[in-house]
Short mmCIF file of C-alpha atoms in Angstrom, two decimals:
data_model
loop_
_atom_site.label_atom_id
_atom_site.label_comp_id
_atom_site.label_asym_id
_atom_site.label_seq_id
_atom_site.Cartn_x
_atom_site.Cartn_y
_atom_site.Cartn_z
CA MET A 1 71.29 -54.13 125.38
CA PRO A 2 67.66 -54.42 126.49
CA PHE A 3 66.35 -51.94 129.03
CA THR A 4 66.15 -53.20 132.60
CA GLU A 5 63.74 -52.31 135.40
CA ARG A 6 66.28 -49.64 136.46
CA THR A 7 66.33 -47.85 133.09
CA PRO A 8 64.67 -44.46 133.78
CA ARG A 9 62.05 -44.79 131.02
CA VAL A 10 61.05 -48.24 132.28
CA ALA A 11 60.94 -46.99 135.86
CA ALA A 12 58.76 -44.08 134.73
CA ALA A 13 56.44 -46.49 132.91
CA ARG A 14 56.27 -48.69 135.98
CA ALA A 15 54.76 -45.77 137.91
CA LEU A 16 51.80 -46.10 135.52
CA THR A 17 50.80 -49.38 137.17
CA ARG A 18 49.42 -47.20 140.00
CA ARG A 19 46.41 -44.92 139.63
CA GLN A 20 48.23 -41.97 141.16
CA GLY A 21 51.10 -42.39 138.74
CA ARG A 22 48.73 -42.58 135.79
CA ASP A 23 46.82 -39.48 136.79
CA LYS A 24 50.04 -37.54 137.35
CA ALA A 25 51.56 -38.52 134.01
CA GLY A 26 48.31 -38.54 132.04
CA ARG A 27 49.35 -41.93 130.66
CA PHE A 28 48.57 -45.60 131.17
CA LEU A 29 49.74 -49.01 130.02
CA ALA A 30 48.02 -51.27 127.51
CA GLU A 31 49.40 -54.79 127.77
CA GLY A 32 49.34 -57.71 125.38
CA SER A 33 48.89 -58.11 121.64
CA GLN A 34 45.19 -57.34 121.50
CA ALA A 35 45.30 -54.23 123.69
CA VAL A 36 48.37 -52.90 121.87
CA ARG A 37 46.72 -53.48 118.48
CA GLU A 38 43.65 -51.52 119.58
CA ALA A 39 45.83 -48.82 121.14
CA LEU A 40 47.71 -48.37 117.85
CA ALA A 41 44.43 -48.26 115.92
CA PHE A 42 42.31 -46.11 118.23
CA GLY A 43 44.51 -44.59 120.93
CA GLU A 44 47.47 -42.28 121.30
CA VAL A 45 50.62 -44.37 121.84
CA HIS A 46 53.87 -42.83 123.06
CA GLU A 47 56.13 -45.85 123.12
CA LEU A 48 56.27 -49.64 123.23
CA PHE A 49 58.28 -51.95 125.46
CA VAL A 50 58.78 -55.52 124.31
CA THR A 51 60.77 -58.57 125.34
CA ALA A 52 62.80 -60.47 122.75
CA VAL A 53 60.35 -63.37 122.85
CA ALA A 54 57.29 -61.13 122.47
CA ALA A 55 59.00 -59.17 119.66
CA ALA A 56 59.29 -62.35 117.60
CA ARG A 57 55.59 -63.08 118.16
CA ASN A 58 54.38 -59.55 117.38
CA ALA A 59 56.45 -58.50 114.36
CA ASP A 60 53.35 -57.08 112.62
CA LEU A 61 52.53 -54.79 115.55
CA LEU A 62 56.12 -53.60 115.87
CA ASP A 63 56.14 -52.83 112.12
CA ARG A 64 52.95 -50.85 112.51
CA ALA A 65 54.40 -48.92 115.45
CA ALA A 66 57.56 -48.18 113.46
CA GLY A 67 55.42 -46.96 110.59
CA LEU A 68 53.69 -44.57 112.96
CA GLY A 69 57.05 -43.30 114.26
CA ILE A 70 56.47 -44.76 117.73
CA PRO A 71 59.65 -45.70 119.64
CA VAL A 72 59.98 -49.43 120.38
CA SER A 73 62.44 -50.55 123.08
CA GLU A 74 63.47 -54.06 124.00
CA VAL A 75 63.24 -54.81 127.72
CA THR A 76 64.31 -57.72 129.89
CA ASP A 77 61.72 -60.24 131.09
CA LYS A 78 62.05 -58.84 134.59
CA ALA A 79 61.43 -55.30 133.36
CA ALA A 80 58.37 -56.49 131.43
CA ASP A 81 57.06 -58.27 134.52
CA GLY A 82 57.32 -54.99 136.43
CA LEU A 83 55.15 -53.29 133.80
CA SER A 84 52.46 -55.96 134.02
CA GLU A 85 49.35 -55.78 136.15
CA THR A 86 48.15 -59.23 135.14
CA VAL A 87 48.93 -62.76 136.30
CA SER A 88 50.63 -63.83 133.07
CA PRO A 89 52.81 -60.99 131.72
CA GLN A 90 52.64 -60.69 127.94
CA GLY A 91 56.04 -59.09 127.33
CA LEU A 92 54.45 -56.32 125.23
CA VAL A 93 53.26 -53.02 126.67
CA ALA A 94 52.22 -49.70 125.11
CA VAL A 95 52.45 -46.40 126.96
CA CYS A 96 49.27 -44.53 125.98
CA SER A 97 47.56 -41.24 126.73
CA LEU A 98 44.65 -41.64 129.16
CA VAL A 99 41.45 -42.28 127.24
CA ASP A 100 38.92 -40.80 129.64
CA GLN A 101 37.08 -37.57 128.98
CA SER A 102 34.60 -35.51 130.98
CA VAL A 103 31.16 -37.00 131.58
CA GLU A 104 29.59 -34.16 129.61
CA SER A 105 31.91 -34.71 126.66
CA ALA A 106 31.27 -38.48 126.69
CA LEU A 107 27.54 -37.77 126.47
CA ALA A 108 27.79 -34.88 124.01
CA GLY A 109 26.65 -36.99 121.05
CA ARG A 110 23.47 -37.84 123.00
CA PRO A 111 23.96 -41.61 122.61
CA PRO A 112 20.78 -43.71 122.93
CA LEU A 113 22.47 -46.35 125.10
CA VAL A 114 24.96 -45.80 127.94
CA ALA A 115 26.38 -48.00 130.72
CA VAL A 116 27.06 -46.49 134.15
CA LEU A 117 29.16 -48.42 136.68
CA VAL A 118 28.70 -47.41 140.32
CA GLY A 119 31.10 -48.78 142.91
CA VAL A 120 32.38 -51.59 140.71
CA SER A 121 35.76 -52.23 142.31
CA ASP A 122 36.70 -55.40 140.45
CA PRO A 123 38.73 -54.40 137.37
CA GLY A 124 37.97 -57.61 135.49
CA ASN A 125 34.24 -57.04 135.88
CA ALA A 126 34.50 -53.37 134.89
CA GLY A 127 36.53 -54.27 131.81
CA THR A 128 34.20 -57.07 130.76
CA VAL A 129 31.16 -54.80 131.11
CA THR A 130 32.98 -52.20 128.97
CA ARG A 131 33.52 -54.88 126.31
CA VAL A 132 29.84 -55.88 126.46
CA ALA A 133 28.73 -52.23 126.28
CA ASP A 134 30.92 -51.75 123.21
CA ALA A 135 29.52 -54.90 121.59
CA ALA A 136 25.94 -53.78 122.30
CA GLY A 137 26.67 -50.44 120.64
CA ALA A 138 26.56 -48.30 123.76
CA GLY A 139 27.78 -44.76 123.16
CA ALA A 140 29.65 -44.34 126.44
CA VAL A 141 30.70 -46.09 129.63
CA LEU A 142 30.74 -43.96 132.78
CA PHE A 143 32.84 -45.10 135.75
CA ALA A 144 31.09 -43.47 138.73
CA GLY A 145 31.74 -43.29 142.47
CA ASP A 146 34.25 -45.79 143.83
CA THR A 147 34.46 -47.68 140.57
CA VAL A 148 37.91 -48.87 139.53
CA ASP A 149 39.98 -46.71 137.17
CA PRO A 150 39.23 -47.66 133.53
CA HIS A 151 42.99 -47.45 132.93
CA ASN A 152 43.74 -50.17 135.48
CA GLY A 153 45.73 -52.88 133.70
CA LYS A 154 43.30 -55.69 134.49
CA CYS A 155 40.38 -53.55 133.33
CA VAL A 156 42.10 -52.63 130.07
CA ARG A 157 42.89 -56.28 129.43
CA ALA A 158 39.39 -57.55 130.26
CA SER A 159 37.95 -54.90 127.95
CA THR A 160 39.98 -56.47 125.07
CA GLY A 161 40.56 -53.01 123.67
CA SER A 162 37.07 -51.63 124.19
CA VAL A 163 38.38 -48.83 126.45
CA PHE A 164 39.83 -47.43 123.21
CA HIS A 165 36.61 -47.90 121.23
CA LEU A 166 33.98 -45.81 122.93
CA PRO A 167 33.95 -42.70 125.12
CA VAL A 168 34.90 -43.49 128.71
CA ALA A 169 34.55 -41.07 131.62
CA ARG A 170 35.07 -41.30 135.37
CA SER A 171 33.74 -39.23 138.23
CA ARG A 172 33.47 -39.73 141.98
CA ASP A 173 30.19 -37.79 141.97
CA VAL A 174 27.50 -40.41 141.36
CA ALA A 175 24.59 -37.96 141.55
CA GLY A 176 26.41 -35.67 139.12
CA VAL A 177 26.91 -38.52 136.63
CA LEU A 178 23.27 -39.57 136.83
CA GLY A 179 22.16 -35.93 136.45
CA ALA A 180 24.35 -35.54 133.37
CA CYS A 181 22.75 -38.66 131.87
CA ARG A 182 19.29 -37.19 132.46
CA ASP A 183 20.40 -33.88 130.95
CA ALA A 184 21.51 -35.86 127.88
CA GLY A 185 17.99 -37.18 127.44
CA LEU A 186 18.61 -40.63 128.93
CA ARG A 187 16.17 -42.55 131.11
CA LEU A 188 17.98 -44.06 134.08
CA VAL A 189 17.32 -47.76 134.63
CA ALA A 190 19.14 -49.53 137.45
CA ALA A 191 19.78 -53.27 137.35
CA ASP A 192 19.05 -54.75 140.76
CA GLY A 193 18.43 -58.38 141.61
CA HIS A 194 15.88 -57.36 144.25
CA ALA A 195 13.76 -55.23 141.91
CA SER A 196 10.04 -56.02 141.71
CA ILE A 197 9.95 -55.38 137.96
CA ASP A 198 11.44 -57.66 135.31
CA LEU A 199 13.46 -56.42 132.40
CA ASP A 200 10.43 -57.25 130.23
CA GLY A 201 8.27 -54.84 132.18
CA VAL A 202 10.43 -51.86 131.24
CA ASP A 203 10.11 -49.84 128.05
CA LEU A 204 13.61 -50.09 126.62
CA ALA A 205 12.95 -48.27 123.37
CA PRO A 206 13.72 -44.73 124.67
CA PRO A 207 17.34 -43.63 125.17
CA THR A 208 18.53 -45.47 128.28
CA ALA A 209 21.42 -45.32 130.73
CA TRP A 210 21.75 -48.68 132.46
CA VAL A 211 23.16 -48.35 135.98
CA PHE A 212 25.10 -51.33 137.33
CA GLY A 213 26.45 -51.85 140.85
CA SER A 214 29.15 -54.14 142.19
CA GLU A 215 28.70 -57.90 142.10
CA ALA A 216 29.14 -58.15 145.86
CA HIS A 217 27.05 -55.24 147.09
CA GLY A 218 24.74 -54.13 144.29
CA LEU A 219 23.49 -50.54 144.34
CA ASP A 220 22.66 -48.74 147.55
CA GLU A 221 19.39 -46.98 148.30
CA ASP A 222 20.85 -43.54 147.65
CA VAL A 223 21.57 -44.51 144.07
CA LEU A 224 18.31 -46.41 143.54
CA SER A 225 16.39 -43.32 144.68
CA LEU A 226 17.96 -41.30 141.85
CA VAL A 227 16.93 -43.49 138.92
CA ASP A 228 13.69 -43.63 136.93
CA GLU A 229 13.24 -47.37 137.11
CA VAL A 230 14.73 -50.39 138.85
CA ALA A 231 14.59 -53.69 137.00
CA LYS A 232 15.93 -57.18 137.47
CA VAL A 233 17.06 -59.82 135.06
CA PRO A 234 14.47 -62.53 135.72
CA LEU A 235 15.83 -65.77 137.19
CA TYR A 236 13.74 -68.54 135.68
CA GLY A 237 15.65 -71.47 137.18
CA ARG A 238 17.20 -72.08 140.60
CA ALA A 239 20.27 -69.84 140.18
CA GLU A 240 20.40 -67.19 142.90
CA SER A 241 21.96 -64.58 140.67
CA LEU A 242 23.93 -63.83 137.53
CA ASN A 243 27.41 -62.41 137.60
CA LEU A 244 27.77 -58.74 136.72
CA ALA A 245 29.02 -59.21 133.15
CA THR A 246 26.32 -61.69 132.14
CA ALA A 247 23.58 -59.57 133.76
CA ALA A 248 24.90 -56.49 131.97
CA ALA A 249 24.98 -58.42 128.69
CA VAL A 250 21.32 -59.35 129.04
CA CYS A 251 20.29 -55.78 129.97
CA LEU A 252 22.36 -53.94 127.35
CA TYR A 253 21.39 -56.31 124.54
CA ALA A 254 17.72 -56.16 125.52
CA SER A 255 17.97 -52.38 125.02
CA ALA A 256 20.06 -52.62 121.87
CA ARG A 257 17.64 -55.06 120.24
CA GLU A 258 14.55 -53.12 121.34
CA GLN A 259 15.97 -49.84 120.05
CA ARG A 260 16.62 -51.44 116.65
CA ARG A 261 13.24 -53.10 116.19
CA MET B 1 43.32 -84.38 166.00
CA PRO B 2 42.46 -83.03 162.53
CA PHE B 3 42.93 -85.34 159.55
CA THR B 4 46.09 -84.74 157.52
CA GLU B 5 46.75 -85.24 153.82
CA ARG B 6 47.95 -88.74 154.71
CA THR B 7 44.72 -89.82 156.40
CA PRO B 8 43.25 -92.48 154.07
CA ARG B 9 39.85 -90.78 153.70
CA VAL B 10 41.53 -87.49 152.80
CA ALA B 11 43.86 -89.23 150.36
CA ALA B 12 40.85 -90.95 148.78
CA ALA B 13 39.07 -87.61 148.46
CA ARG B 14 42.16 -86.07 146.92
CA ALA B 15 41.90 -88.57 144.06
CA LEU B 16 38.62 -86.81 143.20
CA THR B 17 40.52 -83.73 142.04
CA ARG B 18 41.32 -85.76 138.89
CA ARG B 19 38.71 -86.79 136.33
CA GLN B 20 39.82 -90.40 136.32
CA GLY B 21 39.54 -90.56 140.10
CA ARG B 22 36.05 -89.04 139.99
CA ASP B 23 34.80 -91.42 137.34
CA LYS B 24 36.23 -94.42 139.19
CA ALA B 25 34.69 -93.44 142.54
CA GLY B 26 31.49 -91.95 141.14
CA ARG B 27 32.10 -88.95 143.40
CA PHE B 28 33.37 -85.40 143.13
CA LEU B 29 34.24 -82.45 145.35
CA ALA B 30 32.15 -79.34 145.88
CA GLU B 31 34.27 -76.61 147.46
CA GLY B 32 33.36 -73.47 149.37
CA SER B 33 30.30 -72.29 151.29
CA GLN B 34 28.06 -71.71 148.30
CA ALA B 35 28.76 -74.98 146.52
CA VAL B 36 28.45 -76.94 149.77
CA ARG B 37 25.13 -75.23 150.58
CA GLU B 38 23.75 -76.18 147.16
CA ALA B 39 25.17 -79.70 147.47
CA LEU B 40 23.39 -80.18 150.81
CA ALA B 41 20.15 -78.81 149.35
CA PHE B 42 20.15 -80.47 145.93
CA GLY B 43 22.90 -83.10 145.79
CA GLU B 44 23.89 -86.32 147.49
CA VAL B 45 26.64 -85.57 150.03
CA HIS B 46 28.72 -88.35 151.59
CA GLU B 47 30.97 -86.35 153.89
CA LEU B 48 32.42 -82.93 154.60
CA PHE B 49 36.01 -81.89 155.29
CA VAL B 50 36.56 -78.56 157.01
CA THR B 51 39.46 -76.62 158.52
CA ALA B 52 39.11 -75.12 162.01
CA VAL B 53 38.92 -71.61 160.54
CA ALA B 54 36.30 -72.57 157.94
CA ALA B 55 34.29 -74.45 160.59
CA ALA B 56 33.90 -71.26 162.61
CA ARG B 57 32.71 -69.42 159.51
CA ASN B 58 30.26 -72.10 158.37
CA ALA B 59 28.58 -73.25 161.59
CA ASP B 60 25.15 -73.17 159.91
CA LEU B 61 26.24 -75.52 157.13
CA LEU B 62 27.91 -77.92 159.56
CA ASP B 63 24.71 -77.96 161.63
CA ARG B 64 22.70 -78.75 158.54
CA ALA B 65 25.10 -81.56 157.60
CA ALA B 66 24.89 -82.98 161.13
CA GLY B 67 21.10 -82.85 160.92
CA LEU B 68 21.28 -84.88 157.72
CA GLY B 69 23.58 -87.44 159.37
CA ILE B 70 26.51 -86.52 157.14
CA PRO B 71 29.97 -87.09 158.69
CA VAL B 72 32.01 -83.90 159.17
CA SER B 73 35.77 -84.18 159.72
CA GLU B 74 38.23 -81.49 160.64
CA VAL B 75 41.30 -81.36 158.39
CA THR B 76 44.57 -79.44 158.48
CA ASP B 77 45.06 -76.44 156.20
CA LYS B 78 47.49 -78.46 154.13
CA ALA B 79 45.00 -81.30 153.73
CA ALA B 80 42.32 -78.79 152.68
CA ASP B 81 44.70 -77.25 150.14
CA GLY B 82 45.21 -80.69 148.64
CA LEU B 83 41.44 -81.05 148.15
CA SER B 84 41.15 -77.69 146.41
CA GLU B 85 41.18 -77.16 142.66
CA THR B 86 40.96 -73.38 142.94
CA VAL B 87 43.46 -70.61 143.50
CA SER B 88 42.16 -69.65 146.95
CA PRO B 89 41.25 -72.79 148.94
CA GLN B 90 38.08 -72.31 150.98
CA GLY B 91 38.78 -74.87 153.71
CA LEU B 92 35.37 -76.49 153.22
CA VAL B 93 34.77 -79.38 150.83
CA ALA B 94 31.87 -81.80 150.33
CA VAL B 95 32.31 -85.25 148.82
CA CYS B 96 29.27 -85.70 146.56
CA SER B 97 27.85 -88.28 144.17
CA LEU B 98 28.42 -87.34 140.54
CA VAL B 99 25.50 -85.30 139.25
CA ASP B 100 25.58 -86.22 135.58
CA GLN B 101 23.02 -88.45 133.95
CA SER B 102 22.63 -89.86 130.45
CA VAL B 103 21.85 -87.41 127.67
CA GLU B 104 18.51 -89.14 127.08
CA SER B 105 17.56 -88.90 130.73
CA ALA B 106 18.55 -85.22 130.89
CA LEU B 107 16.22 -84.57 127.96
CA ALA B 108 13.42 -86.89 129.10
CA GLY B 109 11.23 -84.03 130.31
CA ARG B 110 11.42 -82.49 126.80
CA PRO B 111 12.65 -79.12 128.08
CA PRO B 112 11.99 -76.16 125.76
CA LEU B 113 15.47 -74.69 126.30
CA VAL B 114 18.80 -76.53 126.49
CA ALA B 115 22.47 -75.48 126.37
CA VAL B 116 25.01 -77.71 124.61
CA LEU B 117 28.74 -77.10 125.12
CA VAL B 118 31.03 -78.52 122.42
CA GLY B 119 34.78 -78.52 123.05
CA VAL B 120 34.64 -75.98 125.86
CA SER B 121 37.85 -76.83 127.69
CA ASP B 122 37.95 -73.88 130.10
CA PRO B 123 36.22 -74.98 133.32
CA GLY B 124 35.43 -71.42 134.42
CA ASN B 125 33.64 -70.74 131.14
CA ALA B 126 31.74 -74.03 131.27
CA GLY B 127 30.67 -73.35 134.85
CA THR B 128 29.59 -69.79 134.13
CA VAL B 129 27.54 -70.91 131.12
CA THR B 130 25.90 -73.55 133.34
CA ARG B 131 25.00 -70.79 135.81
CA VAL B 132 23.56 -68.64 133.01
CA ALA B 133 21.61 -71.60 131.59
CA ASP B 134 20.15 -72.25 135.04
CA ALA B 135 19.23 -68.57 135.44
CA ALA B 136 17.59 -68.51 132.01
CA GLY B 137 15.51 -71.53 132.96
CA ALA B 138 17.18 -74.04 130.66
CA GLY B 139 16.12 -77.62 131.35
CA ALA B 140 19.53 -79.23 130.81
CA VAL B 141 23.18 -78.53 130.06
CA LEU B 142 24.94 -81.07 127.86
CA PHE B 143 28.76 -81.25 127.96
CA ALA B 144 29.67 -82.69 124.55
CA GLY B 145 32.88 -83.72 122.81
CA ASP B 146 36.10 -82.53 124.44
CA THR B 147 34.28 -80.28 126.86
CA VAL B 148 35.61 -80.17 130.42
CA ASP B 149 34.08 -82.46 133.04
CA PRO B 150 31.15 -80.68 134.77
CA HIS B 151 32.54 -82.07 138.05
CA ASN B 152 35.86 -80.25 137.61
CA GLY B 153 36.40 -78.14 140.73
CA LYS B 154 36.71 -74.84 138.86
CA CYS B 155 33.59 -75.62 136.85
CA VAL B 156 31.58 -76.47 139.96
CA ARG B 157 32.74 -73.28 141.62
CA ALA B 158 32.01 -71.04 138.60
CA SER B 159 28.55 -72.57 138.36
CA THR B 160 27.87 -71.31 141.93
CA GLY B 161 25.88 -74.47 142.59
CA SER B 162 24.04 -74.64 139.28
CA VAL B 163 25.54 -78.06 138.47
CA PHE B 164 23.25 -79.29 141.27
CA HIS B 165 20.19 -77.40 140.00
CA LEU B 166 19.48 -78.73 136.54
CA PRO B 167 20.14 -81.97 134.67
CA VAL B 168 23.71 -82.20 133.45
CA ALA B 169 25.01 -84.83 131.01
CA ARG B 170 28.30 -85.46 129.25
CA SER B 171 29.18 -87.42 126.16
CA ARG B 172 32.17 -87.54 123.84
CA ASP B 173 29.81 -88.20 120.92
CA VAL B 174 28.84 -84.74 119.61
CA ALA B 175 26.67 -86.06 116.78
CA GLY B 176 24.91 -88.34 119.23
CA VAL B 177 24.18 -85.46 121.61
CA LEU B 178 22.81 -83.29 118.79
CA GLY B 179 20.71 -86.19 117.51
CA ALA B 180 19.27 -86.75 120.98
CA CYS B 181 18.33 -83.07 121.14
CA ARG B 182 16.53 -83.34 117.83
CA ASP B 183 14.77 -86.50 119.00
CA ALA B 184 13.60 -84.53 122.04
CA GLY B 185 11.90 -82.02 119.75
CA LEU B 186 14.56 -79.32 119.97
CA ARG B 187 15.70 -77.10 117.11
CA LEU B 188 19.47 -76.85 117.05
CA VAL B 189 20.83 -73.31 116.88
CA ALA B 190 24.59 -72.80 116.97
CA ALA B 191 26.11 -69.55 118.22
CA ASP B 192 28.93 -68.52 115.89
CA GLY B 193 30.51 -65.12 115.53
CA HIS B 194 30.94 -65.64 111.79
CA ALA B 195 27.29 -66.48 111.11
CA SER B 196 25.51 -64.44 108.46
CA ILE B 197 22.27 -64.34 110.46
CA ASP B 198 21.72 -62.29 113.62
CA LEU B 199 20.02 -63.60 116.70
CA ASP B 200 17.06 -61.42 115.72
CA GLY B 201 16.68 -63.25 112.44
CA VAL B 202 16.02 -66.57 114.18
CA ASP B 203 12.65 -67.75 115.44
CA LEU B 204 13.41 -68.47 119.07
CA ALA B 205 9.87 -69.35 120.13
CA PRO B 206 10.12 -73.11 119.35
CA PRO B 207 11.97 -75.46 121.72
CA THR B 208 15.66 -74.72 121.16
CA ALA B 209 19.01 -76.27 121.97
CA TRP B 210 21.71 -73.58 121.81
CA VAL B 211 25.10 -75.00 120.79
CA PHE B 212 28.17 -73.14 122.06
CA GLY B 213 31.81 -73.74 121.15
CA SER B 214 35.02 -72.79 122.89
CA GLU B 215 36.00 -69.16 123.28
CA ALA B 216 39.28 -69.73 121.46
CA HIS B 217 38.19 -71.93 118.55
CA GLY B 218 34.42 -71.65 118.18
CA LEU B 219 32.59 -74.54 116.52
CA ASP B 220 34.10 -76.49 113.65
CA GLU B 221 32.41 -77.12 110.33
CA ASP B 222 31.47 -80.69 111.23
CA VAL B 223 29.35 -79.42 114.09
CA LEU B 224 27.92 -76.47 112.17
CA SER B 225 26.77 -78.84 109.43
CA LEU B 226 24.66 -80.76 111.97
CA VAL B 227 22.57 -77.86 113.30
CA ASP B 228 19.39 -76.29 111.94
CA GLU B 229 20.56 -72.72 112.12
CA VAL B 230 23.72 -70.75 112.82
CA ALA B 231 23.32 -67.32 114.38
CA LYS B 232 25.56 -64.65 115.78
CA VAL B 233 25.12 -62.17 118.56
CA PRO B 234 25.25 -58.90 116.61
CA LEU B 235 28.20 -56.63 117.39
CA TYR B 236 26.89 -53.10 117.11
CA GLY B 237 30.05 -51.31 118.26
CA ARG B 238 33.73 -51.89 117.58
CA ALA B 239 34.21 -54.92 119.85
CA GLU B 240 35.52 -57.91 117.89
CA SER B 241 33.68 -60.45 119.98
CA LEU B 242 31.96 -61.24 123.25
CA ASN B 243 33.31 -63.75 125.71
CA LEU B 244 31.54 -67.11 125.86
CA ALA B 245 29.55 -66.47 129.02
CA THR B 246 28.20 -63.09 127.94
CA ALA B 247 27.37 -64.39 124.43
CA ALA B 248 25.58 -67.38 125.98
CA ALA B 249 23.69 -65.03 128.31
CA VAL B 250 22.41 -62.99 125.39
CA CYS B 251 21.40 -66.10 123.40
CA LEU B 252 19.76 -68.04 126.23
CA TYR B 253 17.87 -65.02 127.55
CA ALA B 254 16.71 -64.09 124.05
CA SER B 255 15.15 -67.56 123.87
CA ALA B 256 13.81 -67.51 127.42
CA ARG B 257 12.12 -64.14 126.91
CA GLU B 258 10.74 -65.07 123.47
CA GLN B 259 9.34 -68.35 124.75
CA ARG B 260 7.52 -66.50 127.56
CA ARG B 261 6.00 -63.72 125.45
#
């Protein structure tokens, strides 16, 4: 008999769809084939829940989980829906240990490229920037201030597994995060559409922490006053702006390419 | 009395939510404050439909429309929902002339940077790439093959008005579109995650048409055999890929910056 939404282990997992529940249990949910594959490869997985339909589609992943000694339990569609934080439930969810570490630990390797999110409340944006940062070879992503929890289901999904790939940290203390970046030898460069300097006017060869604000509100003056440089992605046409993920892609890749020249 | 979904002009506008209806009427719908603002500034607007709530929020736009002699009609919420192609109807819709032109006309100014979409069926992706192309100063966006209609409501919305900003063309004939680019003096560079050459290995100073495929399927061999060069955005970390919009942002901005050095 498949587990239902009232089965205690499913109910306990459901609590992980809320930030408070995740922080209390020290666990979060990775949903869908891609996230579960990355969780099995790079994360610490405690158990899997899967619907009959999803089990048929993901036999390879269930084999891998079995090989790792990870319990796999069949659940009803309704139970799976209750474990989903996304619009189209995937029927496959892994219960994982939280991936975040302290800011200091995330920066301990003194990475030459880091992304800092300040007040990014949209989980899809935060996850997509994490994916871009991973692709660009950033050594850490720091979720600062009122930024969404990196373990939020929509963020995990948008990151397509990247939350498992590189060090992730979160802290409410924005000034503390920026100070830790400076202590790790990083120049702080904020991306701001109203900056007077273009990306091309900034020396991107030195170790750099790019600071990104929310798509709706950008970065406030308090934050801008704490960085070394404020730069904008130039808008050559008539577009008023770029969205956060595409702007971050341009900034992070400009650094990545410059640092590898 | 506000118009309802049965009012003939509303029913006629509703037909514009389908491609066939748009092509027959030569008109499409631009929804929401931003798209309507750009339509009034850069497009040809025939009339506006607005709910009472949206009218209160968009008094400036309605004034501008009135100043331009454009009819504005109040509609019921249900009628507005029927004119919406997006998840959260905005209550404000402009009926506009189609913006596309022939491929040859879009390339007539011999722009140094062009984006070509081949088989991009997701309207949000196509719209976001159009926005990025606009921001990067591209001179045209060409919707080739089975690519979504640029006038699709979700595409218009994701473009945040960019479909009104730069020449847009569509053609089923992929080889014809690529040939027209070459005739306009453009080098054809395809973005493909499996390419052996990095972005950095390509000379991006000459006039370039970037060719992008769908996020799910990429570009097929037929298309790749027609371009001058195939390049990938390098993945420096563990991410398996970038999404289409962020990859296009990196490619188009790499060209834009190189061409301005």
